[in-house]
mmCIF file of C-alpha atoms and ligand atoms in Angstrom:
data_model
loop_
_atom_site.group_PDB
_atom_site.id
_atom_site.type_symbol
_atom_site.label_atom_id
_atom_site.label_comp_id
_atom_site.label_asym_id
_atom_site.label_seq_id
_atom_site.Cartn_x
_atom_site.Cartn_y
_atom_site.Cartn_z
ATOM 1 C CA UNK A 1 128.272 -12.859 238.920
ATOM 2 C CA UNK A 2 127.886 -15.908 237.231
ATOM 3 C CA UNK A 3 129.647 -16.198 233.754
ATOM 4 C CA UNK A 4 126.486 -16.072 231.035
ATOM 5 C CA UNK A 5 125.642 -12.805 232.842
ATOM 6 C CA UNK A 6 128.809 -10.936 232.290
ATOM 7 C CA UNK A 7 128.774 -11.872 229.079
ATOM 8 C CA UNK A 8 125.693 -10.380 228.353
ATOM 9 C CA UNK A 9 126.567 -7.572 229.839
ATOM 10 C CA UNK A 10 129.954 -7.028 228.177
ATOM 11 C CA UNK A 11 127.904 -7.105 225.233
ATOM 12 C CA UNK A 12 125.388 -4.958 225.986
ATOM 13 C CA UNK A 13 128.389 -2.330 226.822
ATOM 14 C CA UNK A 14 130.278 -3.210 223.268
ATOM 15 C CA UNK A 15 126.586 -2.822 221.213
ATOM 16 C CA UNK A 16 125.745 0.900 222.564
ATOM 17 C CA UNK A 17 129.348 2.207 221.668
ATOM 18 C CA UNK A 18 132.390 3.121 224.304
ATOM 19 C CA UNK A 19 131.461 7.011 224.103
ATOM 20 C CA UNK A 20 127.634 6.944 224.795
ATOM 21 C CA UNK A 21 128.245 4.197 227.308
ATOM 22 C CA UNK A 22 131.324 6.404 229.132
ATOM 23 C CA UNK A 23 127.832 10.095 228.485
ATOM 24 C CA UNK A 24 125.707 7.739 230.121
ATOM 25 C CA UNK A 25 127.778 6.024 232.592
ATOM 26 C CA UNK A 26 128.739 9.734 233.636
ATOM 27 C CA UNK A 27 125.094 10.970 234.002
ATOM 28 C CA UNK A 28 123.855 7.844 235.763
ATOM 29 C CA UNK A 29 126.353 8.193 238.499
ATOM 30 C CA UNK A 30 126.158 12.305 239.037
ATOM 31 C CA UNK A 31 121.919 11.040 239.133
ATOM 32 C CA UNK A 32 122.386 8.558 241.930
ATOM 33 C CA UNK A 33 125.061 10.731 243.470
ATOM 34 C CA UNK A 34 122.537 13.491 243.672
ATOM 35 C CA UNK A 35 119.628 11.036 244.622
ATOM 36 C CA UNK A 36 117.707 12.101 241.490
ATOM 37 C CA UNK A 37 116.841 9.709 238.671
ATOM 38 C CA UNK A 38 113.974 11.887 236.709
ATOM 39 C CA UNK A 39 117.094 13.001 234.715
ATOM 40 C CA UNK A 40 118.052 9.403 233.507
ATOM 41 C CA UNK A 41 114.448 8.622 232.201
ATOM 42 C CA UNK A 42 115.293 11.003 229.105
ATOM 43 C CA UNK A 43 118.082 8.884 227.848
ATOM 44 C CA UNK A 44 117.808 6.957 225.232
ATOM 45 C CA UNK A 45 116.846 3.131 226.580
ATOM 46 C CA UNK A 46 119.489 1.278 225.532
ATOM 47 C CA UNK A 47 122.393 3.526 226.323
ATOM 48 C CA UNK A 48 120.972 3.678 229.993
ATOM 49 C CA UNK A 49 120.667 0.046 230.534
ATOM 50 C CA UNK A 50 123.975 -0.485 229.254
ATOM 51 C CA UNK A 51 125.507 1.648 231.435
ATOM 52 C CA UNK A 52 123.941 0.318 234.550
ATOM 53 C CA UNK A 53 124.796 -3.249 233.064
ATOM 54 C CA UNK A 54 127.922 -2.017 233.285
ATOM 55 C CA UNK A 55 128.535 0.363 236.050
ATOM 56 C CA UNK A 56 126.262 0.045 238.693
ATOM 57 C CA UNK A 57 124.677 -3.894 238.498
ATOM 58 C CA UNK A 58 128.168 -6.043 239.399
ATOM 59 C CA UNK A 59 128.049 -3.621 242.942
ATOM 60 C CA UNK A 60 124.209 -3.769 243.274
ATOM 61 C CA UNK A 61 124.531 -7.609 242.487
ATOM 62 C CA UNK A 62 127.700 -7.843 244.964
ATOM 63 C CA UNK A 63 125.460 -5.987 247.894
ATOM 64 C CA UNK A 64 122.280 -8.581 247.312
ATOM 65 C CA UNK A 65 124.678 -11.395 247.474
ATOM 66 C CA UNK A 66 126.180 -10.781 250.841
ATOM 67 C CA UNK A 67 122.736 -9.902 252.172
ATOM 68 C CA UNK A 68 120.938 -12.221 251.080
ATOM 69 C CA UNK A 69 123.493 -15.162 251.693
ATOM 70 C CA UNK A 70 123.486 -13.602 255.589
ATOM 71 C CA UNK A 71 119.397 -14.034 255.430
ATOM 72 C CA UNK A 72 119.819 -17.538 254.127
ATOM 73 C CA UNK A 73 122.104 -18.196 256.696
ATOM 74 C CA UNK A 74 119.715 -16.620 259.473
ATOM 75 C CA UNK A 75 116.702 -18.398 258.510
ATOM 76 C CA UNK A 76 118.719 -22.075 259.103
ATOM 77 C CA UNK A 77 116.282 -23.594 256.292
ATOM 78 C CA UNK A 78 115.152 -23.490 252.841
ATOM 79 C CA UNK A 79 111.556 -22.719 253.739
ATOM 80 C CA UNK A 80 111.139 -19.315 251.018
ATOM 81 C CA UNK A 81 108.887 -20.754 248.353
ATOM 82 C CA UNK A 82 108.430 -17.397 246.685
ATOM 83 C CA UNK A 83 110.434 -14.165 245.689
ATOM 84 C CA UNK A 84 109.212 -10.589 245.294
ATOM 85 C CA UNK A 85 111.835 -8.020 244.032
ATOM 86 C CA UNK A 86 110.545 -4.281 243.700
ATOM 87 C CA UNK A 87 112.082 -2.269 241.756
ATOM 88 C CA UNK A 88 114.114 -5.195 240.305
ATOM 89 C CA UNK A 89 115.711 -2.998 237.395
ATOM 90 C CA UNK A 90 118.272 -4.989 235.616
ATOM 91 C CA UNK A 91 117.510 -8.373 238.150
ATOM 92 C CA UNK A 92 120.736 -7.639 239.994
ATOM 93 C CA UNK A 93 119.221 -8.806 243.259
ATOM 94 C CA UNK A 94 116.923 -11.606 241.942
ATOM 95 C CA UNK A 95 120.146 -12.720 240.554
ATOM 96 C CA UNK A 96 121.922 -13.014 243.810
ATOM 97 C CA UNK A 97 118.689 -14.584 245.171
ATOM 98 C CA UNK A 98 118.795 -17.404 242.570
ATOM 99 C CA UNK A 99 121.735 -17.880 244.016
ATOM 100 C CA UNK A 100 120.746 -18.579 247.897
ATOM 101 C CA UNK A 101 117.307 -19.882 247.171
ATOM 102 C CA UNK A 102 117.364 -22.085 244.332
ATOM 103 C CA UNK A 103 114.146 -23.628 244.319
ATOM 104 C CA UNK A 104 111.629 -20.349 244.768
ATOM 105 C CA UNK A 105 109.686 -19.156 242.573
ATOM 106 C CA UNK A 106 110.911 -15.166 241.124
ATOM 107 C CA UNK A 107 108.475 -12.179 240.338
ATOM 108 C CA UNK A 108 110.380 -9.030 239.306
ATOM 109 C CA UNK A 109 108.339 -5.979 239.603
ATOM 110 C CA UNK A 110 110.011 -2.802 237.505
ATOM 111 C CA UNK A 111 108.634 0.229 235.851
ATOM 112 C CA UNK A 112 111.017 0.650 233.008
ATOM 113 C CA UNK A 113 110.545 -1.530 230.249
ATOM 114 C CA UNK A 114 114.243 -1.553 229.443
ATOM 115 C CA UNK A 115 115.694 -2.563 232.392
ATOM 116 C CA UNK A 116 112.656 -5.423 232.744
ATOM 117 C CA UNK A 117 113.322 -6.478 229.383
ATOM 118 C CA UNK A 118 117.707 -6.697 230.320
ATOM 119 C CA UNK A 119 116.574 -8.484 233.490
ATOM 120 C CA UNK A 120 114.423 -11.569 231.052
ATOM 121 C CA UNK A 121 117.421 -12.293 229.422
ATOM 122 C CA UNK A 122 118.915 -13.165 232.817
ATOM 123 C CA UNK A 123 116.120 -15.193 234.401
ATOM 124 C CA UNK A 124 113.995 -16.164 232.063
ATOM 125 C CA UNK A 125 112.191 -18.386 234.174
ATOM 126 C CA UNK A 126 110.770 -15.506 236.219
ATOM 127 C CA UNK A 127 107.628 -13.421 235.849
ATOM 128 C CA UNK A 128 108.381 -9.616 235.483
ATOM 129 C CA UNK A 129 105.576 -7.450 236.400
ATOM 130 C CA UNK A 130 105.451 -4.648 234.360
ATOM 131 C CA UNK A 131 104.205 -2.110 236.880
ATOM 132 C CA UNK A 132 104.778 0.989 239.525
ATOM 133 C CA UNK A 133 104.868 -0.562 242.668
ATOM 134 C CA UNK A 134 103.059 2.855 244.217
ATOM 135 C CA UNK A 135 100.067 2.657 241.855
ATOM 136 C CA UNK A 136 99.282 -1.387 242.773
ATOM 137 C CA UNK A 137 95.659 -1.876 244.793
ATOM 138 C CA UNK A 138 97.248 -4.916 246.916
ATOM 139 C CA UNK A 139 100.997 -5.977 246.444
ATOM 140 C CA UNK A 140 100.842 -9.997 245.987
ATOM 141 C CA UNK A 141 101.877 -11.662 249.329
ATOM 142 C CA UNK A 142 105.316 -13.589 249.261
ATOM 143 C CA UNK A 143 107.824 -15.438 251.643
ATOM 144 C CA UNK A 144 110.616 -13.300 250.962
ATOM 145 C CA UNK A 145 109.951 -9.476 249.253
ATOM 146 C CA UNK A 146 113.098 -7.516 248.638
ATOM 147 C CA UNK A 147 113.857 -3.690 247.928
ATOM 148 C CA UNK A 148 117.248 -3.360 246.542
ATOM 149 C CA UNK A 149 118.412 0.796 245.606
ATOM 150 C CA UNK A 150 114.855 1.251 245.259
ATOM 151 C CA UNK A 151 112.946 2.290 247.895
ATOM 152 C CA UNK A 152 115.141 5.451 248.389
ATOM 153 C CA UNK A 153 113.608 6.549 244.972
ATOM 154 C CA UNK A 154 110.195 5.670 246.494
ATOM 155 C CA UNK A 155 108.749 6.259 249.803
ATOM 156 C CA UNK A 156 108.933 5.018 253.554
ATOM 157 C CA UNK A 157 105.240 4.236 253.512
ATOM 158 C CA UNK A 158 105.888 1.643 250.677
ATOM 159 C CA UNK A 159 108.665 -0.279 252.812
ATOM 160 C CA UNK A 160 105.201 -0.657 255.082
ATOM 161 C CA UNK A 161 102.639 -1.817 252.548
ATOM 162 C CA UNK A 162 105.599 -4.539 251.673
ATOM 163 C CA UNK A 163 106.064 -5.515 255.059
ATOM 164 C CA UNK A 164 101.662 -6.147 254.723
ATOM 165 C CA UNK A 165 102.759 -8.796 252.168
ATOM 166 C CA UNK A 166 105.902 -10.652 253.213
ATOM 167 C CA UNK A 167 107.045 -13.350 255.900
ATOM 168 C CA UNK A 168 110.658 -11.564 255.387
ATOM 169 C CA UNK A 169 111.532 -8.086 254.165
ATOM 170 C CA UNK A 170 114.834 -7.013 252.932
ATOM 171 C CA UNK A 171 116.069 -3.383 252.084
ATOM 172 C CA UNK A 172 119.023 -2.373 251.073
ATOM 173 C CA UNK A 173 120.001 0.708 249.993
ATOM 174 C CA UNK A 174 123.440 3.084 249.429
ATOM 175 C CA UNK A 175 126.034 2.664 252.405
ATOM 176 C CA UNK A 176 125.757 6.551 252.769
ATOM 177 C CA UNK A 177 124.413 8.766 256.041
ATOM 178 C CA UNK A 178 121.173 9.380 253.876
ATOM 179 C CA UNK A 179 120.644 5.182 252.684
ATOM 180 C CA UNK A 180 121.404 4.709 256.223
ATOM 181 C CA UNK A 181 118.372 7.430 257.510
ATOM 182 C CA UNK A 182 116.063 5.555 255.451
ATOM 183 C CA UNK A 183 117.046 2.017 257.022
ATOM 184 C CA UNK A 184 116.725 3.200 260.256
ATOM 185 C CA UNK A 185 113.706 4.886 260.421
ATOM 186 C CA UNK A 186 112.151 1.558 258.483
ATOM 187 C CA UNK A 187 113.761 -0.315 261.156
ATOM 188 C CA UNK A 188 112.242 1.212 263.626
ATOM 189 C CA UNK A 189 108.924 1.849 262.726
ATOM 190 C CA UNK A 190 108.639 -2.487 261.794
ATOM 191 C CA UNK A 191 110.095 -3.478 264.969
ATOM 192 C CA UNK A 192 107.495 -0.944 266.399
ATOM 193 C CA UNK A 193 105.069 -2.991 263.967
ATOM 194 C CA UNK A 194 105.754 -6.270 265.610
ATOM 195 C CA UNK A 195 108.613 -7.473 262.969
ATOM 196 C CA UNK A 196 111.413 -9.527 264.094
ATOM 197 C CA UNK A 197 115.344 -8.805 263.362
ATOM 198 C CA UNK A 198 116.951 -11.118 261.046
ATOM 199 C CA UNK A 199 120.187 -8.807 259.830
ATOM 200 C CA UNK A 200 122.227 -6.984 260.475
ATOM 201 C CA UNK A 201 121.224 -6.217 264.215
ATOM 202 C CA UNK A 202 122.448 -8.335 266.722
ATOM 203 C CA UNK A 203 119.057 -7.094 268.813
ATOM 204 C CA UNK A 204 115.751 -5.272 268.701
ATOM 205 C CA UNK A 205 117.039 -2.521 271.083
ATOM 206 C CA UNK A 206 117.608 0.591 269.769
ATOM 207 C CA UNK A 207 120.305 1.566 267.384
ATOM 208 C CA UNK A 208 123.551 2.703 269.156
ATOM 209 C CA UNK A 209 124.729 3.985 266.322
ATOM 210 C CA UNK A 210 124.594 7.815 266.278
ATOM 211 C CA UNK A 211 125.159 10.642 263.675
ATOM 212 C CA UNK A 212 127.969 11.477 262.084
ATOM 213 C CA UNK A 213 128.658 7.462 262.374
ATOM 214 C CA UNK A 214 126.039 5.043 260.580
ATOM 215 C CA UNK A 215 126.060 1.834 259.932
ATOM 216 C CA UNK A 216 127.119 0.431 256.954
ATOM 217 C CA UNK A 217 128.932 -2.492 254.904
ATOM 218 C CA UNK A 218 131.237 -2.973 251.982
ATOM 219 C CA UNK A 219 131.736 -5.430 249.385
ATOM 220 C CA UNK A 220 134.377 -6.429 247.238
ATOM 221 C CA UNK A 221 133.604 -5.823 243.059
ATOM 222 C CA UNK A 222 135.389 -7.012 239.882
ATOM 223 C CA UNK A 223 135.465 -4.312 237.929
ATOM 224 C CA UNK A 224 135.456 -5.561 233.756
ATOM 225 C CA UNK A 225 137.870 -3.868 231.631
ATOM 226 C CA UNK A 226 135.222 -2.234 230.004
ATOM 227 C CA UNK A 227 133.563 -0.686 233.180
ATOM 228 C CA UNK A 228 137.645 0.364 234.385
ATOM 229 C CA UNK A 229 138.118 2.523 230.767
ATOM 230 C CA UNK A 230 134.270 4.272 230.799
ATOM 231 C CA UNK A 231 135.274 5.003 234.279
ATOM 232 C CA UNK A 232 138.717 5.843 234.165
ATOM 233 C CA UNK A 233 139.477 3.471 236.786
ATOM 234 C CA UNK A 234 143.012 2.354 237.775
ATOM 235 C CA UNK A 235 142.329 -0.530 240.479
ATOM 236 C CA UNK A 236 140.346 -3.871 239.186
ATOM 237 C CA UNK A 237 137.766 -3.394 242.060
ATOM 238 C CA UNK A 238 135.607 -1.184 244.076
ATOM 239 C CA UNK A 239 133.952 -1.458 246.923
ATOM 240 C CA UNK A 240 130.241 -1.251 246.782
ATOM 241 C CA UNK A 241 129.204 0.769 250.447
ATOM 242 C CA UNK A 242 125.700 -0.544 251.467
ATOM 243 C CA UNK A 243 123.299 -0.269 254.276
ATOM 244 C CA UNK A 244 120.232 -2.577 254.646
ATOM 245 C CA UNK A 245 117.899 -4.097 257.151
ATOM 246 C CA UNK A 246 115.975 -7.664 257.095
ATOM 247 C CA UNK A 247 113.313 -8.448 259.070
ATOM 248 C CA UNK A 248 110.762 -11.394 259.581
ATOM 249 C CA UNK A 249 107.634 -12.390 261.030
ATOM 250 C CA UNK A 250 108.926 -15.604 263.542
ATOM 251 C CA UNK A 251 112.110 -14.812 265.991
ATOM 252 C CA UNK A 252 115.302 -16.126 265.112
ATOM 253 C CA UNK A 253 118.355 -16.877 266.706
ATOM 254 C CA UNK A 254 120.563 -13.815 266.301
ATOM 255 C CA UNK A 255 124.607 -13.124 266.761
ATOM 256 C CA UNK A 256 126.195 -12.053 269.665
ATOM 257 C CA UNK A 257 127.627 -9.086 267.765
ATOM 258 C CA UNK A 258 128.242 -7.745 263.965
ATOM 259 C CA UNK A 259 131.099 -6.100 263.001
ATOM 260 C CA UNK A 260 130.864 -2.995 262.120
ATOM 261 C CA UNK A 261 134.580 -1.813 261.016
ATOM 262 C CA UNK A 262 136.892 -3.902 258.776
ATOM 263 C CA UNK A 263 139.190 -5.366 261.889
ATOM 264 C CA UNK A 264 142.672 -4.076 262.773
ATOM 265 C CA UNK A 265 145.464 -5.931 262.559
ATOM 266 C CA UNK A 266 148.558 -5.612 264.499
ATOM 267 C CA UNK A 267 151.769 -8.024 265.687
ATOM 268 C CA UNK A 268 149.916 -10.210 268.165
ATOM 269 C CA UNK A 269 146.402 -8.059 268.117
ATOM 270 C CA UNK A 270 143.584 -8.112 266.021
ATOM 271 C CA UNK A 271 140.812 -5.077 266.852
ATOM 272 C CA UNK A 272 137.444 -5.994 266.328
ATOM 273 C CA UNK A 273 134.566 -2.878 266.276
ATOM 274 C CA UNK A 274 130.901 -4.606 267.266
ATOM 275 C CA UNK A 275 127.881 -3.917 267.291
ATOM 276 C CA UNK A 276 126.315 -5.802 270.598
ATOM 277 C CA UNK A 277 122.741 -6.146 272.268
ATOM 278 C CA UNK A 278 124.479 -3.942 275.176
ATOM 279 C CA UNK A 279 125.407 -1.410 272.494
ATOM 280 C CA UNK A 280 129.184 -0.870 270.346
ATOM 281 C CA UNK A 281 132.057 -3.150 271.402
ATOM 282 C CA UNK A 282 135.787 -2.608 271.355
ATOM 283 C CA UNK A 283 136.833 -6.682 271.389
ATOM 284 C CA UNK A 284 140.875 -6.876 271.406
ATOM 285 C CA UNK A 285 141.906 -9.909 270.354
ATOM 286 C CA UNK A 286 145.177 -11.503 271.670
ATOM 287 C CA UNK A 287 147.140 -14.342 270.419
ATOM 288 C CA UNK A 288 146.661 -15.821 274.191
ATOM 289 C CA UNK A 289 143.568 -16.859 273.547
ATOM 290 C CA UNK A 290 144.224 -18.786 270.414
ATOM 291 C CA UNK A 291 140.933 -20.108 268.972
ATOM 292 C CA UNK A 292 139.414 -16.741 268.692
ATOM 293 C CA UNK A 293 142.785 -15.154 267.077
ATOM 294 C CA UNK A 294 142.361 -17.833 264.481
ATOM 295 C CA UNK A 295 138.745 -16.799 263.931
ATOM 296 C CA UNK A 296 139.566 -12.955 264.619
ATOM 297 C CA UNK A 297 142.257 -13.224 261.099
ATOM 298 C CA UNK A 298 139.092 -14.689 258.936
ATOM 299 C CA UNK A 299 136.808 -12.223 259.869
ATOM 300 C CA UNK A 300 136.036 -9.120 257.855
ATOM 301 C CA UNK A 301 133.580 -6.077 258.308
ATOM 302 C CA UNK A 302 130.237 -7.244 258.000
ATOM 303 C CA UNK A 303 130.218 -10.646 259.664
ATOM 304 C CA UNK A 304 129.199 -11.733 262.746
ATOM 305 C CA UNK A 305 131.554 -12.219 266.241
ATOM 306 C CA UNK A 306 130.155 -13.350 269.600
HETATM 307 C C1 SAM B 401 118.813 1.994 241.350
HETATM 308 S S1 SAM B 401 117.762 0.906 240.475
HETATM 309 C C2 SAM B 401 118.034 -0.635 241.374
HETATM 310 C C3 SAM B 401 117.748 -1.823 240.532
HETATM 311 C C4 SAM B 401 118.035 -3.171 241.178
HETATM 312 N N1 SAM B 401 117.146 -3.430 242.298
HETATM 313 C C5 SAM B 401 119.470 -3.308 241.592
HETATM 314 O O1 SAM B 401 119.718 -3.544 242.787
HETATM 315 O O2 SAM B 401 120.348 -3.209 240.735
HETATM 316 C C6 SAM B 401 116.148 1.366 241.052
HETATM 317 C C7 SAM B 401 115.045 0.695 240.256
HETATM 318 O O3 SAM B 401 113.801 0.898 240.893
HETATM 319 C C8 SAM B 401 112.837 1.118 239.886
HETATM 320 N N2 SAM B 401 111.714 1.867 240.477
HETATM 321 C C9 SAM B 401 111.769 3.066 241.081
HETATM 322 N N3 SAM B 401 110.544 3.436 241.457
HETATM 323 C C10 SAM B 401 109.694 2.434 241.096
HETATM 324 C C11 SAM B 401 108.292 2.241 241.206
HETATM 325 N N4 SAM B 401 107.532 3.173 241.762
HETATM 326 N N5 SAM B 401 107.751 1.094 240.745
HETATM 327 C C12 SAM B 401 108.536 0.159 240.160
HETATM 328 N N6 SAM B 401 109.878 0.289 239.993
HETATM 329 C C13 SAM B 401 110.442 1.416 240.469
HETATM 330 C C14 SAM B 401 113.587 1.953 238.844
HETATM 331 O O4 SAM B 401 112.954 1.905 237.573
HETATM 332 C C15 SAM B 401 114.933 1.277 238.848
HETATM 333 O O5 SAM B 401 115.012 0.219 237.924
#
């Protein structure tokens, strides 16, 4: 996260006090563990922005990044003028999309006043929208609209009435069985809609992936010194499990495969698991055939292989 942000955010931690920070921090994550939020509304405001500040934004920021630097990368241009993010909370993923598309133009649409009000001091440049996304007539039409942890809270028919308004729709939501039940099911009721794959499919067949496995990514947090003590935390990072889906109106040139496992290595052989148009993929890698074991050791769960 860039610099200025953490620093806010350390501060935010240090100003509500480390033991109503550690309550909060507790309460927030047995709420999101549970997949119920009504009971976070009752805490005070500013103890439970500072502990998502703390806890939960550096992962929810770390899952936008890598999502949103993959749609970036899928789209080939710089053609996304404008930015919707529902449910923005704290700006975590209008952060992250600052980051991949400079030049557009931000709207954060939140509920709760203290979270919108955490997220100005971010990005101050971009309009919030006080609001509840369910209770809007028409939902303002934008190149890219994006649903980060939110729409779980909401409903499957919103992830539709967003899809009305955008040119490219991205979810993303809790790398669990239940996150993933929600992706899929929006996945295939837009392809059924006409949308096209952008990420992370490598096709617009149907998912090969079936229960108890689901598909799902990881990545890589920093965890402050302040968010290791109110969680007791040993290790200086976590890994933030997310699943999401992007889609888009025109076609686009998609991968040959995704990876879908972080890749084993062994003396000579690197074991790649994929996720192909023809369905999952065990690619062993040898050192015989050199230019893919080069690219084989820099590749990590998550990107794509051919
Ligand atoms: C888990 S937080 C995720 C925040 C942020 N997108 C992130 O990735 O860190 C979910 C957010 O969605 C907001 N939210 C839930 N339902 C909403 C609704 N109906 N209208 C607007 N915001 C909503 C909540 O207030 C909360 O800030």
């Amino acid at each position: 996260m860039p610099d200025p942000v953490r620093r806010i955010i350390e501060e935010r931690g240090e100003e509500a006090g480390f033991t109503a920070l550690k309550r909060t921090a507790t309460i927030l994550s047995e709420s999101y563990r549970e997949g119920c939020s009504a009971a976070l509304a009752r805490l005070p405001a500013a103890e439970r922005t500072a502990a998502y500040l703390v806890t939960r934004m550096p992962a929810t920021y770390a899952a936008a990044f890598r999502v949103l630097g993959e749609v970036r990368e899928r789209l080939g241009d710089t053609s996304i003028a404008s930015i919707l993010d529902i449910g923005a909370g704290t700006g975590a993923a209008s952060l992250a999309a600052r980051h991949w598309f400079p030049g557009a133009a931000l709207t954060m649409l939140e509920r709760d006043s203290a979270f919108a009000e955490a997220a100005r001091a971010f990005l101050p440049d971009a309009r919030i929208l006080s609001a509840d996304v369910t209770k809007l007539d028409a939902i303002p039409s934008h190149d890219l609209i994006i649903a980060a942890y939110s729409l779980g809270e909401l409903t499957k028919s919103v992830a539709h009435r967003l899809w009305q308004s955008a040119r490219v729709l991205v979810v993303i939501e809790p790398g669990t069985p239940a996150g993933f039940t929600f992706i899929h099911k929006i996945r295939d009721g837009l392809l059924a809609e006409g949308a096209h794959m952008l990420a992370p499919c490598p096709a617009e067949t149907l998912c090969p992936l079936a229960d108890p496995d689901w598909c799902h990514f990881a990545a890589r947090v920093e965890r402050s010194s302040l968010h290791r003590r109110v969680k007791d935390a040993q290790l200086n990072y976590e890994d933030e499990k997310y699943s999401y889906i992007a889609l888009a109106r025109e076609p686009v040139t998609l991968p040959g495969a995704r990876v879908i496992r972080h890749p084993q290595h062994h003396p000579g052989l690197i074991v790649i698991e994929t996720c192909t148009a023809a369905g999952l993929r065990t690619q062993r890698i040898t050192k015989r055939t050199k230019e893919d074991f080069r690219a084989a050791r820099h590749c990590s769960w998550g990107d794509t292989w051919k």
